[in-house]
Amino acid sequence: MMSQMPQQAAVSKCPSCEEPLESGDRFCGACGYDLSAVPPRPDGHPAVAAGGAVPAPAPAPDGVDWPAARDSDGQGRPVRVHAAAELPGTDSGGSPLPPPPAAPPVPPSPGVRFDRPGEPEEYPLQAPDPRLDTAAAPRPDSPAAPAPGAKVCVACRAGRVDDDGYCENCGHAQPRERDHMEQESGPVAAVSDRGLRHHRNEDAFSVGCTALPDGAPASVAIVCDGVSSATRPDDASLAASRAAGESLLTALPRGTHPQQAMHDAILAASHAVNALADEPATAREQGPHQNAPACTLVGAVVTAGLLVVGWVGDSRVYWVPADRATPPARLTEDDSWAAQMVAAGLMSEAEAYADDRAHAITGWLGADAYELEPHTASFKPDRPGVVVVCTDGLWNYAESAEEMADAMPLDAAVRPLHGARVLVGHALDGGGHDNVTVALVPFPAVPQGAGSA
């Protein structure tokens, strides 16, 4: 038989909440009930035993006749248990106690809250408030103000752009200057764009206005297209366009005939590109199977009564008369495989330019070029119009003179910059597979100071 543990005497309980009490307690430690004011035993509904007799009350363990807590309010509902804080208290004089002090705020839980508002995937960079004093000393946690003349980030407008093209403040990569270029020089305008497929813009241009010895105005436009298979094609086109433009703007005021000036300008551009092959940058990059820096060139000189064009490669010049009822014309012939096939009578123009070899050029500027043969031609239009100087990135989408005229706005002669933008947009809308560059020169030349309306 299992041994039984001795049973201790029952501990008295609070008549309000039935929590155990200690001997000598005057108040319940759980609910604060005043144990000195014991209500009389209710005689309304004595408990009846199963046999019908009223059971005798059990003696209290500590000798005090404590009333038992009621289990209901007499109508079958449980008696509500009060917490100590819910009962009004009084001081020793019977006055109400002051309200308890407010509980300190509970610190937020380190867990995840699901009622937080959604956060954006990207946070836009806020431009600095123009009302702030930019000359004031920066705060310790703010980026240092860029030095005067330093390039400022296009994203945060606060950080300086380092030599690698990144903002020192926000790290944003800056767009390259040659990705999209626009320039007006009097009545002449040019636009160049990287296009939609190339990772950089390898085209370049030069536009300008000058005067002949007799004071007659002269307009100049040079457009160059870097040969992508060569080393540093972007540097080649930039060097060639600058050299040719400077040569023309220097020779024309001295009285050099525009056609001779164009010939000399092409030679100057060739020398500038050839010089790139000797630079250390090219020597480091150039491998045994790489070509020297190379590009094509096309240009136009417009005076009061003369139009001169010059070219090497497959960039083109178009003539679009102001009166669209008269036919436009293409003024250059490509140095390309397709042009050779057509000139030799071996293929039609449509067949030649549909061939994969169509754009293989047979003439270019560069140290490894064959014998240089600058092409020049002079025209004397009998009516006003616009000269279109462009790379194949444009004429691929408007190859014939009629297509080029249709793509150009009617007011291009008075708004050349707008007209150039429209033509570049035409190429981009068509696919933008190549760099796109176009210069528009109104004919006859407009006196210096006139420009886009």
PDB file of N, CA and C in Angstrom, residues 202 225-234 236-237 291-296 361 363-365:
ATOM      1  N   GLU A 202      30.285  57.761 -81.177  1.00  0.00           N
ATOM      2  CA  GLU A 202      31.552  57.857 -81.897  1.00  0.00           C
ATOM      3  C   GLU A 202      31.497  58.881 -83.024  1.00  0.00           C
ATOM      4  N   ASP A 225      32.300  60.502 -88.563  1.00  0.00           N
ATOM      5  CA  ASP A 225      31.776  59.252 -88.026  1.00  0.00           C
ATOM      6  C   ASP A 225      32.953  58.325 -87.740  1.00  0.00           C
ATOM      7  N   GLY A 226      33.172  57.966 -86.471  1.00  0.00           N
ATOM      8  CA  GLY A 226      34.272  57.086 -86.113  1.00  0.00           C
ATOM      9  C   GLY A 226      34.068  55.678 -86.648  1.00  0.00           C
ATOM     10  N   VAL A 227      35.146  55.052 -87.094  1.00  0.00           N
ATOM     11  CA  VAL A 227      35.092  53.677 -87.592  1.00  0.00           C
ATOM     12  C   VAL A 227      35.141  52.750 -86.383  1.00  0.00           C
ATOM     13  N   SER A 228      34.048  52.020 -86.129  1.00  0.00           N
ATOM     14  CA  SER A 228      33.918  51.238 -84.900  1.00  0.00           C
ATOM     15  C   SER A 228      34.937  50.120 -84.800  1.00  0.00           C
ATOM     16  N   SER A 229      35.395  49.592 -85.927  1.00  0.00           N
ATOM     17  CA  SER A 229      36.363  48.491 -85.881  1.00  0.00           C
ATOM     18  C   SER A 229      37.773  48.972 -85.597  1.00  0.00           C
ATOM     19  N   ALA A 230      37.989  50.271 -85.523  1.00  0.00           N
ATOM     20  CA  ALA A 230      39.313  50.828 -85.271  1.00  0.00           C
ATOM     21  C   ALA A 230      39.470  51.160 -83.789  1.00  0.00           C
ATOM     22  N   THR A 231      40.689  51.457 -83.391  1.00  0.00           N
ATOM     23  CA  THR A 231      40.977  51.873 -82.024  1.00  0.00           C
ATOM     24  C   THR A 231      40.585  53.337 -81.833  1.00  0.00           C
ATOM     25  N   ARG A 232      39.967  53.658 -80.727  1.00  0.00           N
ATOM     26  CA  ARG A 232      39.607  55.029 -80.347  1.00  0.00           C
ATOM     27  C   ARG A 232      38.854  55.761 -81.451  1.00  0.00           C
ATOM     28  N   PRO A 233      37.770  55.207 -81.958  1.00  0.00           N
ATOM     29  CA  PRO A 233      37.029  55.890 -83.025  1.00  0.00           C
ATOM     30  C   PRO A 233      36.415  57.210 -82.582  1.00  0.00           C
ATOM     31  N   ASP A 234      36.023  57.296 -81.297  1.00  0.00           N
ATOM     32  CA  ASP A 234      35.445  58.550 -80.817  1.00  0.00           C
ATOM     33  C   ASP A 234      36.477  59.663 -80.788  1.00  0.00           C
ATOM     34  N   ALA A 236      39.052  59.802 -82.800  1.00  0.00           N
ATOM     35  CA  ALA A 236      39.374  60.110 -84.197  1.00  0.00           C
ATOM     36  C   ALA A 236      38.367  61.099 -84.777  1.00  0.00           C
ATOM     37  N   SER A 237      37.075  60.846 -84.560  1.00  0.00           N
ATOM     38  CA  SER A 237      36.057  61.746 -85.106  1.00  0.00           C
ATOM     39  C   SER A 237      36.138  63.132 -84.473  1.00  0.00           C
ATOM     40  N   ASN A 291      43.156  48.069 -85.943  1.00  0.00           N
ATOM     41  CA  ASN A 291      43.469  49.161 -86.850  1.00  0.00           C
ATOM     42  C   ASN A 291      43.744  50.431 -86.071  1.00  0.00           C
ATOM     43  N   ALA A 292      44.454  51.348 -86.707  1.00  0.00           N
ATOM     44  CA  ALA A 292      44.726  52.641 -86.082  1.00  0.00           C
ATOM     45  C   ALA A 292      43.431  53.441 -85.987  1.00  0.00           C
ATOM     46  N   PRO A 293      43.373  54.481 -85.146  1.00  0.00           N
ATOM     47  CA  PRO A 293      42.173  55.326 -85.075  1.00  0.00           C
ATOM     48  C   PRO A 293      41.769  55.812 -86.458  1.00  0.00           C
ATOM     49  N   ALA A 294      40.469  55.782 -86.732  1.00  0.00           N
ATOM     50  CA  ALA A 294      39.983  56.135 -88.069  1.00  0.00           C
ATOM     51  C   ALA A 294      38.566  56.684 -87.991  1.00  0.00           C
ATOM     52  N   CYS A 295      38.194  57.468 -89.015  1.00  0.00           N
ATOM     53  CA  CYS A 295      36.849  58.024 -89.103  1.00  0.00           C
ATOM     54  C   CYS A 295      36.577  58.453 -90.538  1.00  0.00           C
ATOM     55  N   THR A 296      35.326  58.746 -90.816  1.00  0.00           N
ATOM     56  CA  THR A 296      34.937  59.347 -92.086  1.00  0.00           C
ATOM     57  C   THR A 296      34.698  60.836 -91.858  1.00  0.00           C
ATOM     58  N   ILE A 361      33.422  50.451 -95.946  1.00  0.00           N
ATOM     59  CA  ILE A 361      33.933  51.674 -96.570  1.00  0.00           C
ATOM     60  C   ILE A 361      35.252  51.405 -97.283  1.00  0.00           C
ATOM     61  N   GLY A 363      37.146  54.248 -98.226  1.00  0.00           N
ATOM     62  CA  GLY A 363      37.936  55.456 -97.979  1.00  0.00           C
ATOM     63  C   GLY A 363      37.667  55.972 -96.583  1.00  0.00           C
ATOM     64  N   TRP A 364      38.721  56.390 -95.878  1.00  0.00           N
ATOM     65  CA  TRP A 364      38.586  56.901 -94.515  1.00  0.00           C
ATOM     66  C   TRP A 364      39.832  57.713 -94.162  1.00  0.00           C
ATOM     67  N   LEU A 365      39.781  58.358 -93.017  1.00  0.00           N
ATOM     68  CA  LEU A 365      40.923  59.091 -92.483  1.00  0.00           C
ATOM     69  C   LEU A 365      41.564  58.242 -91.406  1.00  0.00           C
TER      70      LEU A 365
END
